[in-house]
mmCIF file of C-alpha atoms in Angstrom:
data_model
loop_
_atom_site.group_PDB
_atom_site.id
_atom_site.type_symbol
_atom_site.label_atom_id
_atom_site.label_comp_id
_atom_site.label_asym_id
_atom_site.label_seq_id
_atom_site.Cartn_x
_atom_site.Cartn_y
_atom_site.Cartn_z
ATOM 1 C CA UNK F 800 71.117 19.343 -0.554
ATOM 2 C CA UNK F 801 74.590 18.016 -1.197
ATOM 3 C CA UNK F 802 75.778 19.326 2.201
ATOM 4 C CA UNK F 803 72.749 17.746 3.862
ATOM 5 C CA UNK F 804 73.563 14.361 2.310
ATOM 6 C CA UNK F 805 77.190 14.611 3.399
ATOM 7 C CA UNK F 806 76.102 15.536 6.934
ATOM 8 C CA UNK F 807 73.649 12.622 6.999
ATOM 9 C CA UNK F 808 76.343 10.223 5.876
ATOM 10 C CA UNK F 809 78.733 11.610 8.501
ATOM 11 C CA UNK F 810 76.155 11.179 11.270
ATOM 12 C CA UNK F 811 75.371 7.650 10.085
ATOM 13 C CA UNK F 812 79.069 6.804 10.238
ATOM 14 C CA UNK F 813 79.252 8.123 13.804
ATOM 15 C CA UNK F 814 76.247 6.009 14.798
ATOM 16 C CA UNK F 815 77.798 2.924 13.180
ATOM 17 C CA UNK F 816 81.101 3.434 15.000
ATOM 18 C CA UNK F 817 79.254 3.948 18.281
ATOM 19 C CA UNK F 818 77.277 0.757 17.684
ATOM 20 C CA UNK F 819 80.391 -1.255 16.903
ATOM 21 C CA UNK F 820 82.160 0.193 19.940
ATOM 22 C CA UNK F 821 79.222 -0.763 22.127
ATOM 23 C CA UNK F 822 79.219 -4.267 20.694
ATOM 24 C CA UNK F 823 82.938 -4.607 21.348
ATOM 25 C CA UNK F 824 82.611 -3.554 24.984
ATOM 26 C CA UNK F 825 80.623 -6.611 26.004
ATOM 27 C CA UNK F 826 77.299 -6.930 24.180
ATOM 28 C CA UNK F 827 74.953 -9.763 25.062
ATOM 29 C CA UNK F 828 74.978 -13.113 23.306
ATOM 30 C CA UNK F 829 71.358 -13.803 24.226
ATOM 31 C CA UNK F 830 69.264 -15.669 21.651
ATOM 32 C CA UNK F 831 65.911 -15.356 23.421
ATOM 33 C CA UNK F 832 64.474 -12.924 20.866
ATOM 34 C CA UNK F 833 65.954 -14.494 17.728
ATOM 35 C CA UNK F 834 63.764 -17.306 16.431
ATOM 36 C CA UNK F 835 65.519 -18.150 13.165
ATOM 37 C CA UNK F 836 69.248 -18.940 13.375
ATOM 38 C CA UNK F 837 69.519 -20.907 10.150
ATOM 39 C CA UNK F 838 72.443 -19.968 7.967
ATOM 40 C CA UNK F 839 76.126 -20.544 7.335
ATOM 41 C CA UNK F 840 78.636 -19.043 9.752
ATOM 42 C CA UNK F 841 82.402 -18.718 9.480
ATOM 43 C CA UNK F 842 83.771 -19.244 12.984
ATOM 44 C CA UNK F 843 87.381 -18.942 14.152
ATOM 45 C CA UNK F 844 88.441 -20.713 17.340
ATOM 46 C CA UNK F 845 91.409 -21.221 19.664
ATOM 47 C CA UNK F 846 91.414 -24.369 21.774
ATOM 48 C CA UNK F 847 94.086 -26.202 23.760
ATOM 49 C CA UNK F 848 97.225 -27.085 21.828
ATOM 50 C CA UNK F 849 97.299 -30.577 23.375
ATOM 51 C CA UNK F 850 97.427 -33.413 20.869
ATOM 52 C CA UNK F 851 93.992 -34.524 19.718
ATOM 53 C CA UNK F 852 92.036 -31.574 21.118
ATOM 54 C CA UNK F 853 91.526 -29.759 17.798
ATOM 55 C CA UNK F 854 90.303 -32.962 16.154
ATOM 56 C CA UNK F 855 87.828 -33.621 18.945
ATOM 57 C CA UNK F 856 86.424 -30.087 18.785
ATOM 58 C CA UNK F 857 85.831 -30.557 15.061
ATOM 59 C CA UNK F 858 83.858 -33.732 15.837
ATOM 60 C CA UNK F 859 81.862 -31.940 18.510
ATOM 61 C CA UNK F 860 81.010 -29.071 16.158
ATOM 62 C CA UNK F 861 79.764 -31.638 13.638
ATOM 63 C CA UNK F 862 77.553 -33.102 16.372
ATOM 64 C CA UNK F 863 76.278 -29.591 17.185
ATOM 65 C CA UNK F 864 75.232 -29.074 13.557
ATOM 66 C CA UNK F 865 73.465 -32.427 13.537
ATOM 67 C CA UNK F 866 71.565 -31.400 16.665
ATOM 68 C CA UNK F 867 70.732 -27.991 15.144
ATOM 69 C CA UNK F 868 69.599 -28.549 11.520
ATOM 70 C CA UNK F 869 69.914 -25.447 9.410
ATOM 71 C CA UNK F 870 72.930 -24.065 11.253
ATOM 72 C CA UNK F 871 76.144 -24.632 9.302
ATOM 73 C CA UNK F 872 79.429 -23.895 11.070
ATOM 74 C CA UNK F 873 82.539 -23.475 8.926
ATOM 75 C CA UNK F 874 85.129 -23.603 11.683
ATOM 76 C CA UNK F 875 88.796 -22.677 11.518
ATOM 77 C CA UNK F 876 90.369 -24.080 14.698
ATOM 78 C CA UNK F 877 93.887 -23.440 15.996
ATOM 79 C CA UNK F 878 95.663 -24.925 19.010
ATOM 80 C CA UNK F 879 96.826 -22.199 21.446
ATOM 81 C CA UNK F 880 97.716 -22.838 25.079
ATOM 82 C CA UNK F 881 95.085 -21.465 27.471
ATOM 83 C CA UNK F 882 97.853 -19.779 29.488
ATOM 84 C CA UNK F 883 98.742 -17.512 26.541
ATOM 85 C CA UNK F 884 95.339 -17.040 24.927
ATOM 86 C CA UNK F 885 94.302 -14.048 27.017
ATOM 87 C CA UNK F 886 97.479 -12.090 26.295
ATOM 88 C CA UNK F 887 97.177 -12.780 22.580
ATOM 89 C CA UNK F 888 93.529 -11.701 22.500
ATOM 90 C CA UNK F 889 94.120 -8.494 24.472
ATOM 91 C CA UNK F 890 97.027 -7.584 22.182
ATOM 92 C CA UNK F 891 94.649 -7.375 19.201
ATOM 93 C CA UNK F 892 90.972 -7.909 19.947
ATOM 94 C CA UNK F 893 89.923 -7.043 16.402
ATOM 95 C CA UNK F 894 91.758 -10.023 14.881
ATOM 96 C CA UNK F 895 91.159 -12.397 17.820
ATOM 97 C CA UNK F 896 89.064 -15.517 17.189
ATOM 98 C CA UNK F 897 85.305 -15.632 17.696
ATOM 99 C CA UNK F 898 85.636 -18.303 20.402
ATOM 100 C CA UNK F 899 88.689 -18.995 22.534
ATOM 101 C CA UNK F 900 89.644 -21.001 25.620
ATOM 102 C CA UNK F 901 91.624 -19.446 28.472
ATOM 103 C CA UNK F 902 92.635 -19.842 32.114
ATOM 104 C CA UNK F 903 90.378 -18.019 34.562
ATOM 105 C CA UNK F 904 93.057 -15.646 35.869
ATOM 106 C CA UNK F 905 92.867 -13.839 32.507
ATOM 107 C CA UNK F 906 89.164 -12.995 32.803
ATOM 108 C CA UNK F 907 89.477 -9.488 34.266
ATOM 109 C CA UNK F 908 91.808 -8.092 31.611
ATOM 110 C CA UNK F 909 89.722 -9.675 28.853
ATOM 111 C CA UNK F 910 86.658 -7.897 30.228
ATOM 112 C CA UNK F 911 88.628 -4.654 30.447
ATOM 113 C CA UNK F 912 89.663 -5.061 26.814
ATOM 114 C CA UNK F 913 86.060 -5.574 25.680
ATOM 115 C CA UNK F 914 87.025 -9.025 24.399
ATOM 116 C CA UNK F 915 84.193 -10.998 26.017
ATOM 117 C CA UNK F 916 80.466 -10.839 25.325
ATOM 118 C CA UNK F 917 78.236 -10.981 28.385
ATOM 119 C CA UNK F 918 76.055 -14.061 28.552
ATOM 120 C CA UNK F 919 72.383 -13.448 27.960
ATOM 121 C CA UNK F 920 69.766 -14.354 30.571
ATOM 122 C CA UNK F 921 68.910 -17.765 29.124
ATOM 123 C CA UNK F 922 72.538 -18.810 28.654
ATOM 124 C CA UNK F 923 73.467 -17.616 32.155
ATOM 125 C CA UNK F 924 70.611 -19.613 33.657
ATOM 126 C CA UNK F 925 71.818 -22.760 31.870
ATOM 127 C CA UNK F 926 75.438 -22.294 32.955
ATOM 128 C CA UNK F 927 74.505 -21.677 36.595
ATOM 129 C CA UNK F 928 72.241 -24.729 36.714
ATOM 130 C CA UNK F 929 74.709 -27.186 35.185
ATOM 131 C CA UNK F 930 78.114 -26.211 36.593
ATOM 132 C CA UNK F 931 79.597 -26.182 40.085
ATOM 133 C CA UNK F 932 79.465 -22.935 42.042
ATOM 134 C CA UNK F 933 83.229 -22.395 41.914
ATOM 135 C CA UNK F 934 83.247 -22.615 38.128
ATOM 136 C CA UNK F 935 80.365 -20.150 37.843
ATOM 137 C CA UNK F 936 82.173 -17.733 40.166
ATOM 138 C CA UNK F 937 85.341 -18.088 38.071
ATOM 139 C CA UNK F 938 83.442 -16.915 34.983
ATOM 140 C CA UNK F 939 81.823 -13.951 36.754
ATOM 141 C CA UNK F 940 82.875 -10.311 37.143
ATOM 142 C CA UNK F 941 80.833 -8.057 39.447
ATOM 143 C CA UNK F 942 77.802 -10.340 39.225
ATOM 144 C CA UNK F 943 77.863 -10.768 35.440
ATOM 145 C CA UNK F 944 78.767 -13.972 33.596
ATOM 146 C CA UNK F 945 81.301 -13.393 30.828
ATOM 147 C CA UNK F 946 82.432 -16.931 29.997
ATOM 148 C CA UNK F 947 81.448 -20.606 29.819
ATOM 149 C CA UNK F 948 83.135 -23.011 32.306
ATOM 150 C CA UNK F 949 85.047 -25.885 30.688
ATOM 151 C CA UNK F 950 86.901 -27.531 33.586
ATOM 152 C CA UNK F 951 87.252 -27.465 37.366
ATOM 153 C CA UNK F 952 90.671 -29.090 37.452
ATOM 154 C CA UNK F 953 93.072 -26.152 37.541
ATOM 155 C CA UNK F 954 94.452 -26.960 40.986
ATOM 156 C CA UNK F 955 97.296 -28.904 42.566
ATOM 157 C CA UNK F 956 97.891 -31.757 44.984
ATOM 158 C CA UNK F 957 100.620 -34.273 45.945
ATOM 159 C CA UNK F 958 102.104 -37.169 43.982
ATOM 160 C CA UNK F 959 104.587 -39.294 45.927
ATOM 161 C CA UNK F 960 106.696 -42.458 45.824
ATOM 162 C CA UNK F 961 104.949 -45.074 47.980
ATOM 163 C CA UNK F 962 108.143 -47.116 48.281
ATOM 164 C CA UNK F 963 109.772 -44.427 50.444
ATOM 165 C CA UNK F 964 106.795 -42.437 51.774
ATOM 166 C CA UNK F 965 103.969 -44.138 53.642
ATOM 167 C CA UNK F 966 100.359 -43.044 53.400
ATOM 168 C CA UNK F 967 100.639 -41.682 56.944
ATOM 169 C CA UNK F 968 103.879 -39.801 56.219
ATOM 170 C CA UNK F 969 102.274 -38.218 53.141
ATOM 171 C CA UNK F 970 100.173 -36.160 55.573
ATOM 172 C CA UNK F 971 103.258 -34.454 57.040
ATOM 173 C CA UNK F 972 105.514 -31.956 55.260
ATOM 174 C CA UNK F 973 108.312 -32.728 57.717
ATOM 175 C CA UNK F 974 107.999 -36.510 57.195
ATOM 176 C CA UNK F 975 108.080 -36.132 53.397
ATOM 177 C CA UNK F 976 111.182 -33.927 53.636
ATOM 178 C CA UNK F 977 112.902 -36.464 55.905
ATOM 179 C CA UNK F 978 112.086 -39.373 53.560
ATOM 180 C CA UNK F 979 113.337 -37.513 50.496
ATOM 181 C CA UNK F 980 116.537 -36.413 52.222
ATOM 182 C CA UNK F 981 117.207 -39.949 53.478
ATOM 183 C CA UNK F 982 116.731 -41.503 50.035
ATOM 184 C CA UNK F 983 118.449 -38.799 47.985
ATOM 185 C CA UNK F 984 115.204 -37.812 46.259
ATOM 186 C CA UNK F 985 113.769 -34.451 45.297
ATOM 187 C CA UNK F 986 110.701 -32.818 46.823
ATOM 188 C CA UNK F 987 109.490 -30.658 43.958
ATOM 189 C CA UNK F 988 107.313 -27.676 44.876
ATOM 190 C CA UNK F 989 107.218 -24.447 42.837
ATOM 191 C CA UNK F 990 107.573 -22.072 45.786
ATOM 192 C CA UNK F 991 108.886 -19.327 43.522
ATOM 193 C CA UNK F 992 105.570 -19.310 41.676
ATOM 194 C CA UNK F 993 102.927 -17.224 43.494
ATOM 195 C CA UNK F 994 100.163 -19.694 42.629
ATOM 196 C CA UNK F 995 101.923 -22.293 44.793
ATOM 197 C CA UNK F 996 103.446 -19.878 47.327
ATOM 198 C CA UNK F 997 99.933 -18.884 48.405
ATOM 199 C CA UNK F 998 99.278 -22.410 49.716
ATOM 200 C CA UNK F 999 101.324 -21.752 52.864
ATOM 201 C CA UNK F 1000 99.487 -18.490 53.580
ATOM 202 C CA UNK F 1001 96.086 -20.086 53.093
ATOM 203 C CA UNK F 1002 97.179 -22.786 55.539
ATOM 204 C CA UNK F 1003 97.559 -20.214 58.322
ATOM 205 C CA UNK F 1004 94.263 -18.472 57.550
ATOM 206 C CA UNK F 1005 95.553 -15.589 55.451
ATOM 207 C CA UNK F 1006 93.580 -14.190 52.534
ATOM 208 C CA UNK F 1007 94.068 -11.890 49.556
ATOM 209 C CA UNK F 1008 90.875 -10.578 47.962
ATOM 210 C CA UNK F 1009 90.850 -8.031 45.171
ATOM 211 C CA UNK F 1010 88.167 -5.453 44.383
ATOM 212 C CA UNK F 1011 87.195 -4.434 40.853
ATOM 213 C CA UNK F 1012 84.909 -1.811 39.414
ATOM 214 C CA UNK F 1013 82.265 -2.511 36.757
ATOM 215 C CA UNK F 1014 84.865 -2.099 34.008
ATOM 216 C CA UNK F 1015 87.033 -4.882 35.409
ATOM 217 C CA UNK F 1016 89.736 -2.533 36.734
ATOM 218 C CA UNK F 1017 91.375 -3.385 40.051
ATOM 219 C CA UNK F 1018 90.787 -0.640 42.596
ATOM 220 C CA UNK F 1019 91.544 -2.227 45.982
ATOM 221 C CA UNK F 1020 92.687 -5.240 47.965
ATOM 222 C CA UNK F 1021 91.967 -6.900 51.320
ATOM 223 C CA UNK F 1022 95.188 -8.792 52.076
ATOM 224 C CA UNK F 1023 96.698 -9.939 55.374
ATOM 225 C CA UNK F 1024 99.770 -11.855 54.224
ATOM 226 C CA UNK F 1025 101.832 -9.294 56.164
ATOM 227 C CA UNK F 1026 100.741 -10.481 59.621
ATOM 228 C CA UNK F 1027 101.662 -12.874 62.410
ATOM 229 C CA UNK F 1028 99.954 -15.637 60.434
ATOM 230 C CA UNK F 1029 102.026 -14.618 57.415
ATOM 231 C CA UNK F 1030 105.234 -15.047 59.400
ATOM 232 C CA UNK F 1031 104.147 -18.596 60.290
ATOM 233 C CA UNK F 1032 103.514 -19.263 56.589
ATOM 234 C CA UNK F 1033 107.003 -17.986 55.737
ATOM 235 C CA UNK F 1034 108.518 -20.269 58.389
ATOM 236 C CA UNK F 1035 106.634 -23.222 56.922
ATOM 237 C CA UNK F 1036 107.966 -22.475 53.446
ATOM 238 C CA UNK F 1037 111.428 -22.071 54.890
ATOM 239 C CA UNK F 1038 111.372 -25.661 56.197
ATOM 240 C CA UNK F 1039 111.092 -26.967 52.666
ATOM 241 C CA UNK F 1040 112.987 -24.273 50.755
ATOM 242 C CA UNK F 1041 116.119 -24.680 52.898
ATOM 243 C CA UNK F 1042 116.091 -28.477 52.722
ATOM 244 C CA UNK F 1043 118.654 -30.269 50.552
ATOM 245 C CA UNK F 1044 115.812 -32.158 48.866
ATOM 246 C CA UNK F 1045 113.990 -29.018 47.684
ATOM 247 C CA UNK F 1046 113.620 -28.324 43.966
ATOM 248 C CA UNK F 1047 111.391 -25.580 42.531
ATOM 249 C CA UNK F 1048 110.868 -27.315 39.163
ATOM 250 C CA UNK F 1049 107.461 -28.988 39.466
ATOM 251 C CA UNK F 1050 107.324 -30.221 35.866
ATOM 252 C CA UNK F 1051 110.426 -32.455 36.019
ATOM 253 C CA UNK F 1052 110.199 -35.919 37.603
ATOM 254 C CA UNK F 1053 113.912 -36.807 37.601
ATOM 255 C CA UNK F 1054 114.945 -38.271 41.006
ATOM 256 C CA UNK F 1055 111.576 -37.288 42.481
ATOM 257 C CA UNK F 1056 110.268 -38.603 45.781
ATOM 258 C CA UNK F 1057 107.375 -36.150 46.032
ATOM 259 C CA UNK F 1058 105.980 -33.457 43.760
ATOM 260 C CA UNK F 1059 103.206 -30.893 44.024
ATOM 261 C CA UNK F 1060 101.553 -30.463 40.636
ATOM 262 C CA UNK F 1061 98.223 -30.960 38.873
ATOM 263 C CA UNK F 1062 96.191 -33.088 36.481
ATOM 264 C CA UNK F 1063 98.245 -31.844 33.511
ATOM 265 C CA UNK F 1064 101.149 -33.960 34.805
ATOM 266 C CA UNK F 1065 99.120 -37.079 35.641
ATOM 267 C CA UNK F 1066 100.504 -38.993 32.665
ATOM 268 C CA UNK F 1067 104.092 -38.074 33.495
ATOM 269 C CA UNK F 1068 103.505 -39.059 37.130
ATOM 270 C CA UNK F 1069 102.099 -42.447 36.136
ATOM 271 C CA UNK F 1070 105.006 -43.086 33.760
ATOM 272 C CA UNK F 1071 107.631 -42.119 36.333
ATOM 273 C CA UNK F 1072 106.281 -43.725 39.514
ATOM 274 C CA UNK F 1073 104.507 -46.717 37.965
ATOM 275 C CA UNK F 1074 103.163 -49.026 40.663
ATOM 276 C CA UNK F 1075 104.802 -46.840 43.324
ATOM 277 C CA UNK F 1076 102.488 -43.913 42.524
ATOM 278 C CA UNK F 1077 100.601 -42.320 45.381
ATOM 279 C CA UNK F 1078 98.285 -39.324 45.018
ATOM 280 C CA UNK F 1079 96.606 -37.356 47.778
ATOM 281 C CA UNK F 1080 95.925 -33.895 49.152
ATOM 282 C CA UNK F 1081 98.718 -31.617 50.323
ATOM 283 C CA UNK F 1082 100.329 -32.285 53.712
ATOM 284 C CA UNK F 1083 100.360 -30.256 56.941
ATOM 285 C CA UNK F 1084 103.356 -28.505 58.485
ATOM 286 C CA UNK F 1085 104.011 -27.709 62.144
ATOM 287 C CA UNK F 1086 105.260 -24.499 63.734
ATOM 288 C CA UNK F 1087 105.630 -24.194 67.539
ATOM 289 C CA UNK F 1088 103.628 -27.363 68.073
ATOM 290 C CA UNK F 1089 100.638 -26.307 65.945
ATOM 291 C CA UNK F 1090 99.712 -28.019 62.680
ATOM 292 C CA UNK F 1091 98.637 -26.178 59.521
ATOM 293 C CA UNK F 1092 97.155 -28.009 56.529
ATOM 294 C CA UNK F 1093 98.427 -26.557 53.263
ATOM 295 C CA UNK F 1094 95.800 -24.769 51.227
ATOM 296 C CA UNK F 1095 95.762 -24.163 47.499
ATOM 297 C CA UNK F 1096 94.121 -22.252 44.718
ATOM 298 C CA UNK F 1097 91.293 -23.980 42.910
ATOM 299 C CA UNK F 1098 90.696 -22.830 39.370
ATOM 300 C CA UNK F 1099 89.057 -23.381 36.025
ATOM 301 C CA UNK F 1100 89.507 -23.255 32.300
ATOM 302 C CA UNK F 1101 86.899 -21.138 30.530
ATOM 303 C CA UNK F 1102 85.559 -20.585 27.014
ATOM 304 C CA UNK F 1103 84.938 -17.035 25.862
ATOM 305 C CA UNK F 1104 82.995 -15.556 22.961
ATOM 306 C CA UNK F 1105 84.109 -12.281 21.366
ATOM 307 C CA UNK F 1106 81.402 -9.604 20.950
ATOM 308 C CA UNK F 1107 79.897 -9.584 17.471
ATOM 309 C CA UNK F 1108 78.343 -6.785 15.378
ATOM 310 C CA UNK F 1109 75.888 -9.357 13.927
ATOM 311 C CA UNK F 1110 73.357 -10.329 16.645
ATOM 312 C CA UNK F 1111 72.388 -13.483 14.775
ATOM 313 C CA UNK F 1112 75.968 -14.759 14.695
ATOM 314 C CA UNK F 1113 76.348 -13.731 18.337
ATOM 315 C CA UNK F 1114 73.363 -15.907 19.253
ATOM 316 C CA UNK F 1115 74.763 -18.862 17.295
ATOM 317 C CA UNK F 1116 78.156 -18.525 18.970
ATOM 318 C CA UNK F 1117 76.466 -18.530 22.371
ATOM 319 C CA UNK F 1118 74.577 -21.722 21.527
ATOM 320 C CA UNK F 1119 77.758 -23.307 20.212
ATOM 321 C CA UNK F 1120 79.736 -22.352 23.334
ATOM 322 C CA UNK F 1121 77.009 -23.779 25.560
ATOM 323 C CA UNK F 1122 77.116 -27.041 23.605
ATOM 324 C CA UNK F 1123 80.917 -27.304 23.588
ATOM 325 C CA UNK F 1124 81.051 -26.768 27.357
ATOM 326 C CA UNK F 1125 77.977 -28.896 28.061
ATOM 327 C CA UNK F 1126 77.648 -32.327 29.654
ATOM 328 C CA UNK F 1127 78.344 -34.549 26.654
ATOM 329 C CA UNK F 1128 81.382 -32.604 25.425
ATOM 330 C CA UNK F 1129 82.887 -32.381 28.918
ATOM 331 C CA UNK F 1130 82.352 -36.127 29.323
ATOM 332 C CA UNK F 1131 84.190 -36.764 26.042
ATOM 333 C CA UNK F 1132 87.126 -34.555 27.054
ATOM 334 C CA UNK F 1133 87.420 -36.322 30.392
ATOM 335 C CA UNK F 1134 87.492 -39.698 28.635
ATOM 336 C CA UNK F 1135 90.015 -38.560 26.025
ATOM 337 C CA UNK F 1136 92.288 -36.191 27.962
ATOM 338 C CA UNK F 1137 91.406 -36.680 31.649
ATOM 339 C CA UNK F 1138 90.189 -33.081 31.946
ATOM 340 C CA UNK F 1139 88.343 -32.550 35.210
ATOM 341 C CA UNK F 1140 84.743 -31.484 34.492
ATOM 342 C CA UNK F 1141 82.917 -28.446 35.849
ATOM 343 C CA UNK F 1142 79.590 -29.968 34.798
ATOM 344 C CA UNK F 1143 77.925 -31.396 37.907
ATOM 345 C CA UNK F 1144 76.441 -34.441 36.154
ATOM 346 C CA UNK F 1145 79.839 -35.488 34.758
ATOM 347 C CA UNK F 1146 81.506 -34.868 38.133
ATOM 348 C CA UNK F 1147 79.063 -37.351 39.693
ATOM 349 C CA UNK F 1148 79.825 -40.144 37.191
ATOM 350 C CA UNK F 1149 81.518 -43.329 38.373
ATOM 351 C CA UNK F 1150 84.455 -42.840 35.999
ATOM 352 C CA UNK F 1151 85.304 -39.394 37.369
ATOM 353 C CA UNK F 1152 84.811 -40.539 40.960
ATOM 354 C CA UNK F 1153 87.243 -43.440 40.397
ATOM 355 C CA UNK F 1154 90.016 -41.311 38.857
ATOM 356 C CA UNK F 1155 92.935 -41.245 41.336
ATOM 357 C CA UNK F 1156 94.255 -37.829 40.313
ATOM 358 C CA UNK F 1157 90.850 -36.167 40.328
ATOM 359 C CA UNK F 1158 90.107 -37.820 43.677
ATOM 360 C CA UNK F 1159 93.282 -36.253 45.102
ATOM 361 C CA UNK F 1160 92.279 -32.901 43.613
ATOM 362 C CA UNK F 1161 88.808 -33.176 45.140
ATOM 363 C CA UNK F 1162 90.303 -34.062 48.534
ATOM 364 C CA UNK F 1163 92.589 -31.029 48.372
ATOM 365 C CA UNK F 1164 89.599 -28.969 47.280
ATOM 366 C CA UNK F 1165 88.324 -29.158 50.863
ATOM 367 C CA UNK F 1166 91.286 -26.927 51.745
ATOM 368 C CA UNK F 1167 91.187 -24.904 48.547
ATOM 369 C CA UNK F 1168 90.551 -21.242 47.917
ATOM 370 C CA UNK F 1169 88.611 -20.416 44.716
ATOM 371 C CA UNK F 1170 90.842 -18.297 42.538
ATOM 372 C CA UNK F 1171 88.958 -15.075 41.993
ATOM 373 C CA UNK F 1172 90.146 -12.219 39.843
ATOM 374 C CA UNK F 1173 93.647 -11.100 40.803
ATOM 375 C CA UNK F 1174 95.643 -8.036 39.813
ATOM 376 C CA UNK F 1175 98.213 -9.005 37.204
ATOM 377 C CA UNK F 1176 101.164 -7.482 39.053
ATOM 378 C CA UNK F 1177 100.459 -9.632 42.111
ATOM 379 C CA UNK F 1178 101.949 -12.728 40.512
ATOM 380 C CA UNK F 1179 105.392 -11.132 40.260
ATOM 381 C CA UNK F 1180 105.102 -9.444 43.648
ATOM 382 C CA UNK F 1181 104.097 -12.592 45.567
ATOM 383 C CA UNK F 1182 106.465 -15.000 43.828
ATOM 384 C CA UNK F 1183 109.387 -13.306 45.574
ATOM 385 C CA UNK F 1184 108.198 -14.580 48.965
ATOM 386 C CA UNK F 1185 109.267 -18.158 48.245
ATOM 387 C CA UNK F 1186 112.754 -17.047 47.253
ATOM 388 C CA UNK F 1187 113.011 -14.846 50.349
ATOM 389 C CA UNK F 1188 111.978 -17.736 52.606
ATOM 390 C CA UNK F 1189 114.846 -19.741 51.138
ATOM 391 C CA UNK F 1190 117.525 -17.095 51.733
ATOM 392 C CA UNK F 1191 116.282 -15.627 55.049
ATOM 393 C CA UNK F 1192 118.482 -16.172 58.096
ATOM 394 C CA UNK F 1193 116.246 -14.557 60.711
ATOM 395 C CA UNK F 1194 112.637 -13.708 61.472
ATOM 396 C CA UNK F 1195 113.536 -10.083 60.746
ATOM 397 C CA UNK F 1196 114.402 -11.133 57.190
ATOM 398 C CA UNK F 1197 110.994 -12.804 56.832
ATOM 399 C CA UNK F 1198 109.253 -9.695 58.160
ATOM 400 C CA UNK F 1199 111.189 -7.470 55.779
ATOM 401 C CA UNK F 1200 110.037 -9.634 52.853
ATOM 402 C CA UNK F 1201 106.389 -9.243 53.916
ATOM 403 C CA UNK F 1202 106.807 -5.485 54.394
ATOM 404 C CA UNK F 1203 108.200 -5.204 50.867
ATOM 405 C CA UNK F 1204 105.324 -7.346 49.571
ATOM 406 C CA UNK F 1205 102.767 -4.965 51.110
ATOM 407 C CA UNK F 1206 104.522 -1.862 49.808
ATOM 408 C CA UNK F 1207 104.747 -3.249 46.268
ATOM 409 C CA UNK F 1208 101.034 -4.080 46.102
ATOM 410 C CA UNK F 1209 99.862 -0.675 47.295
ATOM 411 C CA UNK F 1210 102.359 1.070 45.061
ATOM 412 C CA UNK F 1211 100.930 -0.790 42.067
ATOM 413 C CA UNK F 1212 97.396 0.160 43.099
ATOM 414 C CA UNK F 1213 98.609 3.734 43.654
ATOM 415 C CA UNK F 1214 97.143 3.804 47.173
ATOM 416 C CA UNK F 1215 99.090 6.021 49.610
ATOM 417 C CA UNK F 1216 99.891 4.699 53.125
ATOM 418 C CA UNK F 1217 97.282 6.872 54.846
ATOM 419 C CA UNK F 1218 94.482 5.357 52.708
ATOM 420 C CA UNK F 1219 95.438 1.691 53.019
#
């Protein structure tokens, strides 16, 4: 009898571990079958470290409780930059917060780590109905939603000095370079950052699309940067990178005539340029008499919910995440911090439509490429192309850089030449 009890306890422990493991590998946060969510819940959260964001989230959680009587949220909120959140969560999922905000390029490894709960059917339907298609795609892995879109503003465009660059000249990379050189100003463009480097390749029609399996692991790539079109892109980058006005620091406005950056620097741009501020989409460059409009990545900030062993808490966290990324909360964050909304109703508001920076971002969006899930090593592999364009002295040098780029990607994927 004693042995039987010990065996029963051992088997129960195995079942419990299996259940917890299953929950931690992406259980659903669906609340369709749970009718009573009343109770008190301790919730830990990471949100943007920007001044005022934590305070606003506390106010929004209070509003959520008012709208959902009986649900009491005791929230502990910490400010952590979205760029670092994914790495911190993956490093220790067990101690990671219940809800956290992150940049979309971290989605795949968070899914791999079992750090994101899949959205249930009802939540997924709500997210798809209320957010733009690009934002929904950014939160999706192999057809499954794993996160809640917060913004659609993670992209870049051009700020420029209207006293030295005309509206017409702002459409031409060569004209901007000439104006900056003439006036001793900097043209700031982070060409040694793969996120920005890609803009020249997208301009010439190149693409880089990664394939994942159901576990979020990268298993293949369809990439044609190493091509005739890729050589044209390298030549376009070379025009700027070898100019005396070029500067790769796109977060510094000192002596700036033009800068390619995003909404996060809108305040700095307004302070620096003042009445001389111009904002528009990226320019075109010309090679052998043909014009190529610079492309860009378009991206999003997302909110994730960690899988929970308690299905009731999981359902509450899903409701809370839907509220915090819903229309009213996105509207408040736009008004307070100028965050570009992913919610379609807020995007259509007069205030958002009249915002000069978001208007420039939307204009560039016509030439943008939604940032899907990308293998982590790619960022270091591709960033070298900008540096190589700067130092190359011949087309052979440019071709060698693209050959090395190809070889590095397939080496990382462990795909031999005969299977590429």
